[in-house]
Amino acid sequence: MDNLLAARSQMGMSLAFHIIFATIGVSLPLMMTIAEWRWRSTGDPAYLLLAKRWAKGTTILFAVGAVSGTVLSFELGLLWPRFMQYAGAVIGMPFSLEGFAFFTEAIFLGIYLYGWNRVPGWFHLLSGVIVAISGVLSAIFVTLVNGWMNTPTGFDMVAGKFENIHPFVAMLNPAGIPEAVHMVLAAYTAAGFATAGIHGWLLLRRGRNRFDEVAIGIALLVGGVAVLVQGVSGDALARMVAARQPMKLASLEGQFQTETGAPLRIGGIPFPDERETKYAIEIPHGLSLFGFHKYNALIKGLDQEPQSDWPNVRIVHICFQIMVGCGSLLSLFALAGGWLVWTRRPLTEHTRFIKALVLVSPLGFVALEAGWMVTELGRQPWIVYHLMRTKDAVTSMPNVTITFSVMTALYVILGVLVVWLLSRHVIAAPETKQIEHPEVLV
């Protein structure tokens, strides 16, 4: 394994691991705050117990996310020193703002955990809101950097160097806002459905109970609304990609030839050597409508660039199909859940629905991981689109394969520990006295 492949593998593994905890750090504080608000509004002690349980889970995952995020920041400098030297002056602001958001989240999470009956109720609830907002802002600022790597703006290029840098223009690049919205909604979707699935499994295991019922209600509300809005966000992001990164769009759809009224492909396997995507269901003119909202819009194919500048078309296409497929299934599930609620029957009365919920609950994270692979692999071979190639940014440090192996082992150990801690925390059944007498929780 050469340095480039080892560095990309290590960075990809680190991102895939970290994004799970970052996602939950964005979503769980919102659900935790909703639970406390419901307790203060209704007096139902099940909501109080739920808020405290989710707060402890948030703390565990926040700590792991902080560790993995710190590792990523070091990896940027160690594995991609030329990228940081080249672009650091442009992308420094959103990274700095992400740091402020992170520390704000940490401070108010401490207040939330230890402030029960020590600060006024309104301030305690407000601290939860600030934790939730800070988590979202942290995700947005990091995603804005990724957006800049896809659509670099906010500078003049003079003799191969960035001059006259405008940090806010760079931060608010064309891809940044659509990507950030898409990422936040994906986080709410993934964590919402996963949390609902865990409580659904617990409910099937220990029978109907108020604690798991209210947990499923809040988690499905967050995840269900997010996945339905995600369709609008995905449309906006697709149009940006069509306009700014036509080769990425061509890779997503396995579109090898430039074509007017290009079809939208469902499934299929691209064969780059044959310049053809086989076994797909094709919807006539669908890609033109999808990318430009025009029936006969021109879609640039991969034939517009030399094959050496193509990403791995097969992997990008398959990952995109996985992401869209998982999102579509979750959207249908959210609509089915909404219909059941509209019939005014509790969701937990429908055993089949709860069983199905448990089965589909991981799909949000599957879609999230696949989506990031689409974003990152679809930009290749560029680390900064059409400005800097990935191979030109990698470190010259020897033995990157060794660090990749060590970090893989570290993440495996850390992952096992987190699963063990959370399993002990989640599976513990709420005691009756905790529901009836919430003061025992203080």
PDB file of N, CA and C in Angstrom, residues 263-302:
ATOM      1  N   PRO A 263     -31.403  10.200 -19.037  1.00  0.00           N
ATOM      2  CA  PRO A 263     -32.275   9.431 -18.149  1.00  0.00           C
ATOM      3  C   PRO A 263     -31.740   9.372 -16.713  1.00  0.00           C
ATOM      4  N   LEU A 264     -32.639   9.175 -15.778  1.00  0.00           N
ATOM      5  CA  LEU A 264     -32.281   8.916 -14.382  1.00  0.00           C
ATOM      6  C   LEU A 264     -32.198   7.409 -14.198  1.00  0.00           C
ATOM      7  N   ARG A 265     -31.120   6.936 -13.596  1.00  0.00           N
ATOM      8  CA  ARG A 265     -30.910   5.510 -13.453  1.00  0.00           C
ATOM      9  C   ARG A 265     -31.167   5.058 -12.019  1.00  0.00           C
ATOM     10  N   ILE A 266     -31.933   3.990 -11.903  1.00  0.00           N
ATOM     11  CA  ILE A 266     -32.163   3.348 -10.611  1.00  0.00           C
ATOM     12  C   ILE A 266     -31.427   2.019 -10.635  1.00  0.00           C
ATOM     13  N   GLY A 267     -30.450   1.877  -9.744  1.00  0.00           N
ATOM     14  CA  GLY A 267     -29.640   0.671  -9.738  1.00  0.00           C
ATOM     15  C   GLY A 267     -28.623   0.704 -10.860  1.00  0.00           C
ATOM     16  N   GLY A 268     -28.185  -0.472 -11.258  1.00  0.00           N
ATOM     17  CA  GLY A 268     -27.223  -0.575 -12.349  1.00  0.00           C
ATOM     18  C   GLY A 268     -25.782  -0.610 -11.864  1.00  0.00           C
ATOM     19  N   ILE A 269     -24.903  -1.047 -12.749  1.00  0.00           N
ATOM     20  CA  ILE A 269     -23.473  -1.136 -12.452  1.00  0.00           C
ATOM     21  C   ILE A 269     -22.710  -0.475 -13.592  1.00  0.00           C
ATOM     22  N   PRO A 270     -21.945   0.578 -13.301  1.00  0.00           N
ATOM     23  CA  PRO A 270     -21.149   1.215 -14.359  1.00  0.00           C
ATOM     24  C   PRO A 270     -19.955   0.344 -14.753  1.00  0.00           C
ATOM     25  N   PHE A 271     -19.655   0.349 -16.045  1.00  0.00           N
ATOM     26  CA  PHE A 271     -18.484  -0.332 -16.584  1.00  0.00           C
ATOM     27  C   PHE A 271     -17.658   0.721 -17.328  1.00  0.00           C
ATOM     28  N   PRO A 272     -16.696   1.360 -16.618  1.00  0.00           N
ATOM     29  CA  PRO A 272     -15.956   2.479 -17.227  1.00  0.00           C
ATOM     30  C   PRO A 272     -15.234   2.117 -18.513  1.00  0.00           C
ATOM     31  N   ASP A 273     -14.670   0.923 -18.581  1.00  0.00           N
ATOM     32  CA  ASP A 273     -13.932   0.554 -19.784  1.00  0.00           C
ATOM     33  C   ASP A 273     -14.841   0.455 -21.007  1.00  0.00           C
ATOM     34  N   GLU A 274     -16.111   0.107 -20.764  1.00  0.00           N
ATOM     35  CA  GLU A 274     -17.068  -0.003 -21.863  1.00  0.00           C
ATOM     36  C   GLU A 274     -17.896   1.270 -22.035  1.00  0.00           C
ATOM     37  N   ARG A 275     -17.673   2.250 -21.122  1.00  0.00           N
ATOM     38  CA  ARG A 275     -18.422   3.512 -21.166  1.00  0.00           C
ATOM     39  C   ARG A 275     -19.933   3.261 -21.139  1.00  0.00           C
ATOM     40  N   GLU A 276     -20.370   2.409 -20.206  1.00  0.00           N
ATOM     41  CA  GLU A 276     -21.779   2.028 -20.169  1.00  0.00           C
ATOM     42  C   GLU A 276     -22.172   1.627 -18.748  1.00  0.00           C
ATOM     43  N   THR A 277     -23.411   1.968 -18.372  1.00  0.00           N
ATOM     44  CA  THR A 277     -23.981   1.513 -17.105  1.00  0.00           C
ATOM     45  C   THR A 277     -25.051   0.478 -17.419  1.00  0.00           C
ATOM     46  N   LYS A 278     -24.820  -0.742 -16.977  1.00  0.00           N
ATOM     47  CA  LYS A 278     -25.706  -1.854 -17.312  1.00  0.00           C
ATOM     48  C   LYS A 278     -26.638  -2.185 -16.151  1.00  0.00           C
ATOM     49  N   TYR A 279     -27.732  -2.859 -16.508  1.00  0.00           N
ATOM     50  CA  TYR A 279     -28.698  -3.439 -15.560  1.00  0.00           C
ATOM     51  C   TYR A 279     -29.486  -2.394 -14.774  1.00  0.00           C
ATOM     52  N   ALA A 280     -29.496  -1.140 -15.227  1.00  0.00           N
ATOM     53  CA  ALA A 280     -30.231  -0.093 -14.518  1.00  0.00           C
ATOM     54  C   ALA A 280     -31.639   0.062 -15.077  1.00  0.00           C
ATOM     55  N   ILE A 281     -32.553   0.501 -14.208  1.00  0.00           N
ATOM     56  CA  ILE A 281     -33.877   0.934 -14.650  1.00  0.00           C
ATOM     57  C   ILE A 281     -33.758   2.413 -15.010  1.00  0.00           C
ATOM     58  N   GLU A 282     -34.063   2.773 -16.236  1.00  0.00           N
ATOM     59  CA  GLU A 282     -33.882   4.148 -16.697  1.00  0.00           C
ATOM     60  C   GLU A 282     -35.218   4.866 -16.815  1.00  0.00           C
ATOM     61  N   ILE A 283     -35.275   6.055 -16.217  1.00  0.00           N
ATOM     62  CA  ILE A 283     -36.449   6.918 -16.318  1.00  0.00           C
ATOM     63  C   ILE A 283     -36.123   8.002 -17.341  1.00  0.00           C
ATOM     64  N   PRO A 284     -36.753   7.994 -18.515  1.00  0.00           N
ATOM     65  CA  PRO A 284     -36.404   8.945 -19.583  1.00  0.00           C
ATOM     66  C   PRO A 284     -36.463  10.394 -19.104  1.00  0.00           C
ATOM     67  N   HIS A 285     -35.430  11.150 -19.450  1.00  0.00           N
ATOM     68  CA  HIS A 285     -35.325  12.590 -19.142  1.00  0.00           C
ATOM     69  C   HIS A 285     -35.232  12.870 -17.643  1.00  0.00           C
ATOM     70  N   GLY A 286     -35.167  11.827 -16.820  1.00  0.00           N
ATOM     71  CA  GLY A 286     -35.191  12.023 -15.361  1.00  0.00           C
ATOM     72  C   GLY A 286     -34.000  12.784 -14.833  1.00  0.00           C
ATOM     73  N   LEU A 287     -32.808  12.525 -15.356  1.00  0.00           N
ATOM     74  CA  LEU A 287     -31.617  13.210 -14.844  1.00  0.00           C
ATOM     75  C   LEU A 287     -31.625  14.687 -15.217  1.00  0.00           C
ATOM     76  N   SER A 288     -32.103  15.007 -16.407  1.00  0.00           N
ATOM     77  CA  SER A 288     -32.215  16.410 -16.797  1.00  0.00           C
ATOM     78  C   SER A 288     -33.182  17.158 -15.880  1.00  0.00           C
ATOM     79  N   LEU A 289     -34.297  16.518 -15.569  1.00  0.00           N
ATOM     80  CA  LEU A 289     -35.254  17.125 -14.632  1.00  0.00           C
ATOM     81  C   LEU A 289     -34.658  17.219 -13.235  1.00  0.00           C
ATOM     82  N   PHE A 290     -33.953  16.176 -12.825  1.00  0.00           N
ATOM     83  CA  PHE A 290     -33.362  16.103 -11.497  1.00  0.00           C
ATOM     84  C   PHE A 290     -32.291  17.176 -11.308  1.00  0.00           C
ATOM     85  N   GLY A 291     -31.447  17.363 -12.331  1.00  0.00           N
ATOM     86  CA  GLY A 291     -30.320  18.265 -12.195  1.00  0.00           C
ATOM     87  C   GLY A 291     -30.624  19.718 -12.499  1.00  0.00           C
ATOM     88  N   PHE A 292     -31.553  19.964 -13.445  1.00  0.00           N
ATOM     89  CA  PHE A 292     -31.792  21.346 -13.885  1.00  0.00           C
ATOM     90  C   PHE A 292     -33.267  21.736 -13.914  1.00  0.00           C
ATOM     91  N   HIS A 293     -34.150  20.799 -13.566  1.00  0.00           N
ATOM     92  CA  HIS A 293     -35.600  21.050 -13.624  1.00  0.00           C
ATOM     93  C   HIS A 293     -36.042  21.421 -15.038  1.00  0.00           C
ATOM     94  N   LYS A 294     -35.344  20.871 -16.027  1.00  0.00           N
ATOM     95  CA  LYS A 294     -35.698  21.088 -17.420  1.00  0.00           C
ATOM     96  C   LYS A 294     -35.742  19.740 -18.130  1.00  0.00           C
ATOM     97  N   TYR A 295     -36.762  19.559 -18.963  1.00  0.00           N
ATOM     98  CA  TYR A 295     -37.020  18.262 -19.587  1.00  0.00           C
ATOM     99  C   TYR A 295     -35.870  17.824 -20.492  1.00  0.00           C
ATOM    100  N   ASN A 296     -35.309  18.759 -21.254  1.00  0.00           N
ATOM    101  CA  ASN A 296     -34.258  18.423 -22.220  1.00  0.00           C
ATOM    102  C   ASN A 296     -32.938  19.109 -21.893  1.00  0.00           C
ATOM    103  N   ALA A 297     -32.674  19.341 -20.615  1.00  0.00           N
ATOM    104  CA  ALA A 297     -31.419  19.991 -20.230  1.00  0.00           C
ATOM    105  C   ALA A 297     -30.224  19.132 -20.636  1.00  0.00           C
ATOM    106  N   LEU A 298     -29.137  19.811 -20.998  1.00  0.00           N
ATOM    107  CA  LEU A 298     -27.912  19.117 -21.391  1.00  0.00           C
ATOM    108  C   LEU A 298     -27.184  18.634 -20.138  1.00  0.00           C
ATOM    109  N   ILE A 299     -26.892  17.340 -20.082  1.00  0.00           N
ATOM    110  CA  ILE A 299     -26.121  16.754 -18.997  1.00  0.00           C
ATOM    111  C   ILE A 299     -24.741  16.385 -19.535  1.00  0.00           C
ATOM    112  N   LYS A 300     -23.709  16.985 -18.951  1.00  0.00           N
ATOM    113  CA  LYS A 300     -22.349  16.669 -19.375  1.00  0.00           C
ATOM    114  C   LYS A 300     -21.962  15.288 -18.871  1.00  0.00           C
ATOM    115  N   GLY A 301     -21.445  14.471 -19.761  1.00  0.00           N
ATOM    116  CA  GLY A 301     -21.022  13.132 -19.393  1.00  0.00           C
ATOM    117  C   GLY A 301     -19.551  13.085 -19.022  1.00  0.00           C
ATOM    118  N   LEU A 302     -19.121  11.930 -18.572  1.00  0.00           N
ATOM    119  CA  LEU A 302     -17.721  11.747 -18.222  1.00  0.00           C
ATOM    120  C   LEU A 302     -16.802  11.892 -19.431  1.00  0.00           C
TER     121      LEU A 302
END
